[in-house]
Amino acid sequence: YFISNLLPLVLIFIIYCIHMIMIIFVVKIIAHAEGSTMTEQPSFYVILCGGMDGDNTIGADQCKYSYTSENGDSETLIVQFLDRQLYPNGSVSGFWNSRNIIKEHPQLIILHNNWIKGLRGKIERAVSKGLWYYNRDKLICSYDLAPEFKFNWSVDVADG
């Protein structure tokens, strides 16, 4: 409910605020990730924070990314890290192992459904924890307190 009400505003803000520096760093992150055997996540840190040693970190939760164009114009971007207790990835603090994630961890704003293999695994985990809100039959999200949806895996999700 909260996110869906803000979504048009958020999208307008994102479109309005895109600068050349953002395009440049995304291209560099993609290029770095393509040459890496790791996930793309370390590439964000390497590019935005000045290498694996974090040469451009500011304190414990920010990095300073600077770019100078061919014509000499320079831009700086301050990157703020999200608090992992509020925006954890799929491997932080065992949140996905909780019996009732919503009740046990009310501070969570976003719980990333990563660090699990395949789309089917992600969907099964979200469904089993009561965090899957998309109703394929109605083609809409349902925000009931206990959503339950059945999947025809041969139609809904291709493994791969």
PDB file of N, CA, C and O in Angstrom, residues 55-98:
ATOM      1  N   ASP A  55      39.237   3.199  -1.252  1.00  0.00           N
ATOM      2  CA  ASP A  55      40.032   4.429  -1.168  1.00  0.00           C
ATOM      3  C   ASP A  55      39.180   5.693  -1.066  1.00  0.00           C
ATOM      4  O   ASP A  55      39.661   6.719  -0.583  1.00  0.00           O
ATOM      5  N   ASN A  56      37.933   5.624  -1.526  1.00  0.00           N
ATOM      6  CA  ASN A  56      37.082   6.819  -1.528  1.00  0.00           C
ATOM      7  C   ASN A  56      35.938   6.735  -0.522  1.00  0.00           C
ATOM      8  O   ASN A  56      34.897   7.359  -0.707  1.00  0.00           O
ATOM      9  N   THR A  57      36.109   5.964   0.538  1.00  0.00           N
ATOM     10  CA  THR A  57      35.049   5.871   1.537  1.00  0.00           C
ATOM     11  C   THR A  57      35.023   7.127   2.401  1.00  0.00           C
ATOM     12  O   THR A  57      36.038   7.792   2.607  1.00  0.00           O
ATOM     13  N   ILE A  58      33.833   7.435   2.893  1.00  0.00           N
ATOM     14  CA  ILE A  58      33.622   8.533   3.838  1.00  0.00           C
ATOM     15  C   ILE A  58      32.967   7.899   5.058  1.00  0.00           C
ATOM     16  O   ILE A  58      31.797   7.516   5.015  1.00  0.00           O
ATOM     17  N   GLY A  59      33.726   7.731   6.110  1.00  0.00           N
ATOM     18  CA  GLY A  59      33.180   7.050   7.280  1.00  0.00           C
ATOM     19  C   GLY A  59      32.886   5.596   6.959  1.00  0.00           C
ATOM     20  O   GLY A  59      33.482   5.001   6.066  1.00  0.00           O
ATOM     21  N   ALA A  60      31.927   5.042   7.685  1.00  0.00           N
ATOM     22  CA  ALA A  60      31.603   3.627   7.515  1.00  0.00           C
ATOM     23  C   ALA A  60      30.436   3.381   6.573  1.00  0.00           C
ATOM     24  O   ALA A  60      30.153   2.243   6.228  1.00  0.00           O
ATOM     25  N   ASP A  61      29.763   4.454   6.141  1.00  0.00           N
ATOM     26  CA  ASP A  61      28.541   4.222   5.371  1.00  0.00           C
ATOM     27  C   ASP A  61      28.380   5.090   4.118  1.00  0.00           C
ATOM     28  O   ASP A  61      27.282   5.220   3.598  1.00  0.00           O
ATOM     29  N   GLN A  62      29.489   5.669   3.624  1.00  0.00           N
ATOM     30  CA  GLN A  62      29.402   6.461   2.396  1.00  0.00           C
ATOM     31  C   GLN A  62      30.659   6.309   1.561  1.00  0.00           C
ATOM     32  O   GLN A  62      31.724   5.977   2.076  1.00  0.00           O
ATOM     33  N   CYS A  63      30.500   6.580   0.259  1.00  0.00           N
ATOM     34  CA  CYS A  63      31.624   6.649  -0.673  1.00  0.00           C
ATOM     35  C   CYS A  63      31.453   7.886  -1.534  1.00  0.00           C
ATOM     36  O   CYS A  63      30.342   8.344  -1.774  1.00  0.00           O
ATOM     37  N   LYS A  64      32.577   8.378  -2.030  1.00  0.00           N
ATOM     38  CA  LYS A  64      32.584   9.550  -2.907  1.00  0.00           C
ATOM     39  C   LYS A  64      33.094   9.092  -4.272  1.00  0.00           C
ATOM     40  O   LYS A  64      34.232   8.654  -4.407  1.00  0.00           O
ATOM     41  N   TYR A  65      32.231   9.196  -5.276  1.00  0.00           N
ATOM     42  CA  TYR A  65      32.581   8.814  -6.635  1.00  0.00           C
ATOM     43  C   TYR A  65      32.695  10.078  -7.461  1.00  0.00           C
ATOM     44  O   TYR A  65      31.768  10.892  -7.507  1.00  0.00           O
ATOM     45  N   SER A  66      33.837  10.283  -8.110  1.00  0.00           N
ATOM     46  CA  SER A  66      34.045  11.466  -8.940  1.00  0.00           C
ATOM     47  C   SER A  66      34.335  11.051 -10.367  1.00  0.00           C
ATOM     48  O   SER A  66      34.937  10.017 -10.619  1.00  0.00           O
ATOM     49  N   TYR A  67      33.901  11.908 -11.282  1.00  0.00           N
ATOM     50  CA  TYR A  67      34.089  11.652 -12.707  1.00  0.00           C
ATOM     51  C   TYR A  67      34.416  12.972 -13.392  1.00  0.00           C
ATOM     52  O   TYR A  67      33.784  13.999 -13.136  1.00  0.00           O
ATOM     53  N   THR A  68      35.419  12.933 -14.256  1.00  0.00           N
ATOM     54  CA  THR A  68      35.761  14.097 -15.068  1.00  0.00           C
ATOM     55  C   THR A  68      35.590  13.708 -16.527  1.00  0.00           C
ATOM     56  O   THR A  68      36.181  12.730 -16.987  1.00  0.00           O
ATOM     57  N   SER A  69      34.793  14.480 -17.235  1.00  0.00           N
ATOM     58  CA  SER A  69      34.520  14.182 -18.641  1.00  0.00           C
ATOM     59  C   SER A  69      35.701  14.598 -19.510  1.00  0.00           C
ATOM     60  O   SER A  69      36.628  15.264 -19.050  1.00  0.00           O
ATOM     61  N   GLU A  70      35.619  14.231 -20.778  1.00  0.00           N
ATOM     62  CA  GLU A  70      36.687  14.572 -21.728  1.00  0.00           C
ATOM     63  C   GLU A  70      36.859  16.085 -21.889  1.00  0.00           C
ATOM     64  O   GLU A  70      37.946  16.562 -22.166  1.00  0.00           O
ATOM     65  N   ASN A  71      35.777  16.844 -21.689  1.00  0.00           N
ATOM     66  CA  ASN A  71      35.885  18.304 -21.832  1.00  0.00           C
ATOM     67  C   ASN A  71      36.267  19.000 -20.520  1.00  0.00           C
ATOM     68  O   ASN A  71      36.283  20.220 -20.447  1.00  0.00           O
ATOM     69  N   GLY A  72      36.564  18.209 -19.488  1.00  0.00           N
ATOM     70  CA  GLY A  72      37.047  18.770 -18.230  1.00  0.00           C
ATOM     71  C   GLY A  72      35.989  19.029 -17.177  1.00  0.00           C
ATOM     72  O   GLY A  72      36.312  19.421 -16.062  1.00  0.00           O
ATOM     73  N   ASP A  73      34.723  18.824 -17.512  1.00  0.00           N
ATOM     74  CA  ASP A  73      33.667  18.982 -16.508  1.00  0.00           C
ATOM     75  C   ASP A  73      33.760  17.838 -15.496  1.00  0.00           C
ATOM     76  O   ASP A  73      33.979  16.689 -15.876  1.00  0.00           O
ATOM     77  N   SER A  74      33.596  18.157 -14.228  1.00  0.00           N
ATOM     78  CA  SER A  74      33.652  17.099 -13.226  1.00  0.00           C
ATOM     79  C   SER A  74      32.378  17.092 -12.389  1.00  0.00           C
ATOM     80  O   SER A  74      31.747  18.131 -12.186  1.00  0.00           O
ATOM     81  N   GLU A  75      32.015  15.913 -11.968  1.00  0.00           N
ATOM     82  CA  GLU A  75      30.852  15.718 -11.108  1.00  0.00           C
ATOM     83  C   GLU A  75      31.249  14.777  -9.989  1.00  0.00           C
ATOM     84  O   GLU A  75      32.113  13.921 -10.154  1.00  0.00           O
ATOM     85  N   THR A  76      30.602  14.953  -8.854  1.00  0.00           N
ATOM     86  CA  THR A  76      30.845  14.079  -7.711  1.00  0.00           C
ATOM     87  C   THR A  76      29.510  13.541  -7.227  1.00  0.00           C
ATOM     88  O   THR A  76      28.517  14.259  -7.177  1.00  0.00           O
ATOM     89  N   LEU A  77      29.528  12.281  -6.861  1.00  0.00           N
ATOM     90  CA  LEU A  77      28.342  11.611  -6.357  1.00  0.00           C
ATOM     91  C   LEU A  77      28.687  11.028  -4.993  1.00  0.00           C
ATOM     92  O   LEU A  77      29.691  10.333  -4.853  1.00  0.00           O
ATOM     93  N   ILE A  78      27.898  11.342  -3.978  1.00  0.00           N
ATOM     94  CA  ILE A  78      28.076  10.739  -2.661  1.00  0.00           C
ATOM     95  C   ILE A  78      27.090   9.574  -2.574  1.00  0.00           C
ATOM     96  O   ILE A  78      25.884   9.746  -2.739  1.00  0.00           O
ATOM     97  N   VAL A  79      27.619   8.396  -2.322  1.00  0.00           N
ATOM     98  CA  VAL A  79      26.813   7.178  -2.248  1.00  0.00           C
ATOM     99  C   VAL A  79      26.604   6.833  -0.786  1.00  0.00           C
ATOM    100  O   VAL A  79      27.560   6.691  -0.023  1.00  0.00           O
ATOM    101  N   GLN A  80      25.342   6.716  -0.380  1.00  0.00           N
ATOM    102  CA  GLN A  80      24.980   6.367   0.992  1.00  0.00           C
ATOM    103  C   GLN A  80      24.601   4.890   1.024  1.00  0.00           C
ATOM    104  O   GLN A  80      23.711   4.465   0.297  1.00  0.00           O
ATOM    105  N   PHE A  81      25.276   4.112   1.859  1.00  0.00           N
ATOM    106  CA  PHE A  81      24.939   2.698   1.987  1.00  0.00           C
ATOM    107  C   PHE A  81      23.658   2.553   2.803  1.00  0.00           C
ATOM    108  O   PHE A  81      23.436   3.291   3.765  1.00  0.00           O
ATOM    109  N   LEU A  82      22.848   1.603   2.416  1.00  0.00           N
ATOM    110  CA  LEU A  82      21.637   1.320   3.172  1.00  0.00           C
ATOM    111  C   LEU A  82      21.976   0.501   4.416  1.00  0.00           C
ATOM    112  O   LEU A  82      22.848  -0.367   4.384  1.00  0.00           O
ATOM    113  N   ASP A  83      21.271   0.741   5.484  1.00  0.00           N
ATOM    114  CA  ASP A  83      21.443   0.005   6.737  1.00  0.00           C
ATOM    115  C   ASP A  83      21.006  -1.445   6.519  1.00  0.00           C
ATOM    116  O   ASP A  83      19.853  -1.701   6.149  1.00  0.00           O
ATOM    117  N   ARG A  84      21.897  -2.382   6.755  1.00  0.00           N
ATOM    118  CA  ARG A  84      21.590  -3.796   6.478  1.00  0.00           C
ATOM    119  C   ARG A  84      20.556  -4.395   7.436  1.00  0.00           C
ATOM    120  O   ARG A  84      20.055  -5.482   7.179  1.00  0.00           O
ATOM    121  N   GLN A  85      20.262  -3.717   8.522  1.00  0.00           N
ATOM    122  CA  GLN A  85      19.199  -4.199   9.400  1.00  0.00           C
ATOM    123  C   GLN A  85      17.821  -3.740   8.903  1.00  0.00           C
ATOM    124  O   GLN A  85      16.806  -4.279   9.311  1.00  0.00           O
ATOM    125  N   LEU A  86      17.809  -2.751   8.024  1.00  0.00           N
ATOM    126  CA  LEU A  86      16.555  -2.264   7.447  1.00  0.00           C
ATOM    127  C   LEU A  86      16.360  -2.745   6.011  1.00  0.00           C
ATOM    128  O   LEU A  86      15.239  -2.939   5.552  1.00  0.00           O
ATOM    129  N   TYR A  87      17.477  -2.920   5.280  1.00  0.00           N
ATOM    130  CA  TYR A  87      17.472  -3.317   3.864  1.00  0.00           C
ATOM    131  C   TYR A  87      18.438  -4.489   3.648  1.00  0.00           C
ATOM    132  O   TYR A  87      19.362  -4.389   2.862  1.00  0.00           O
ATOM    133  N   PRO A  88      18.243  -5.601   4.339  1.00  0.00           N
ATOM    134  CA  PRO A  88      19.223  -6.684   4.227  1.00  0.00           C
ATOM    135  C   PRO A  88      19.144  -7.431   2.905  1.00  0.00           C
ATOM    136  O   PRO A  88      18.080  -7.537   2.304  1.00  0.00           O
ATOM    137  N   ASN A  89      20.310  -7.961   2.479  1.00  0.00           N
ATOM    138  CA  ASN A  89      20.272  -8.857   1.333  1.00  0.00           C
ATOM    139  C   ASN A  89      19.907 -10.245   1.841  1.00  0.00           C
ATOM    140  O   ASN A  89      19.726 -10.449   3.042  1.00  0.00           O
ATOM    141  N   GLY A  90      19.791 -11.190   0.947  1.00  0.00           N
ATOM    142  CA  GLY A  90      19.300 -12.515   1.312  1.00  0.00           C
ATOM    143  C   GLY A  90      20.197 -13.332   2.215  1.00  0.00           C
ATOM    144  O   GLY A  90      19.790 -14.380   2.701  1.00  0.00           O
ATOM    145  N   SER A  91      21.415 -12.867   2.477  1.00  0.00           N
ATOM    146  CA  SER A  91      22.313 -13.656   3.317  1.00  0.00           C
ATOM    147  C   SER A  91      22.605 -13.007   4.666  1.00  0.00           C
ATOM    148  O   SER A  91      23.312 -13.578   5.477  1.00  0.00           O
ATOM    149  N   VAL A  92      22.046 -11.842   4.935  1.00  0.00           N
ATOM    150  CA  VAL A  92      22.360 -11.106   6.161  1.00  0.00           C
ATOM    151  C   VAL A  92      21.458 -11.533   7.316  1.00  0.00           C
ATOM    152  O   VAL A  92      20.244 -11.563   7.181  1.00  0.00           O
ATOM    153  N   SER A  93      22.056 -11.842   8.435  1.00  0.00           N
ATOM    154  CA  SER A  93      21.367 -12.050   9.719  1.00  0.00           C
ATOM    155  C   SER A  93      20.319 -13.156   9.744  1.00  0.00           C
ATOM    156  O   SER A  93      19.542 -13.218  10.681  1.00  0.00           O
ATOM    157  N   GLY A  94      20.248 -13.978   8.738  1.00  0.00           N
ATOM    158  CA  GLY A  94      19.318 -15.104   8.760  1.00  0.00           C
ATOM    159  C   GLY A  94      17.845 -14.730   8.766  1.00  0.00           C
ATOM    160  O   GLY A  94      17.019 -15.488   9.265  1.00  0.00           O
ATOM    161  N   PHE A  95      17.504 -13.566   8.233  1.00  0.00           N
ATOM    162  CA  PHE A  95      16.101 -13.149   8.236  1.00  0.00           C
ATOM    163  C   PHE A  95      15.202 -14.178   7.562  1.00  0.00           C
ATOM    164  O   PHE A  95      14.092 -14.429   8.017  1.00  0.00           O
ATOM    165  N   TRP A  96      15.679 -14.774   6.473  1.00  0.00           N
ATOM    166  CA  TRP A  96      14.862 -15.743   5.756  1.00  0.00           C
ATOM    167  C   TRP A  96      14.629 -17.016   6.555  1.00  0.00           C
ATOM    168  O   TRP A  96      13.735 -17.801   6.238  1.00  0.00           O
ATOM    169  N   ASN A  97      15.401 -17.239   7.616  1.00  0.00           N
ATOM    170  CA  ASN A  97      15.206 -18.428   8.452  1.00  0.00           C
ATOM    171  C   ASN A  97      14.143 -18.228   9.520  1.00  0.00           C
ATOM    172  O   ASN A  97      13.781 -19.169  10.226  1.00  0.00           O
ATOM    173  N   SER A  98      13.645 -17.029   9.680  1.00  0.00           N
ATOM    174  CA  SER A  98      12.622 -16.743  10.682  1.00  0.00           C
ATOM    175  C   SER A  98      11.318 -17.423  10.314  1.00  0.00           C
ATOM    176  O   SER A  98      10.980 -17.550   9.141  1.00  0.00           O
TER     177      SER A  98
END
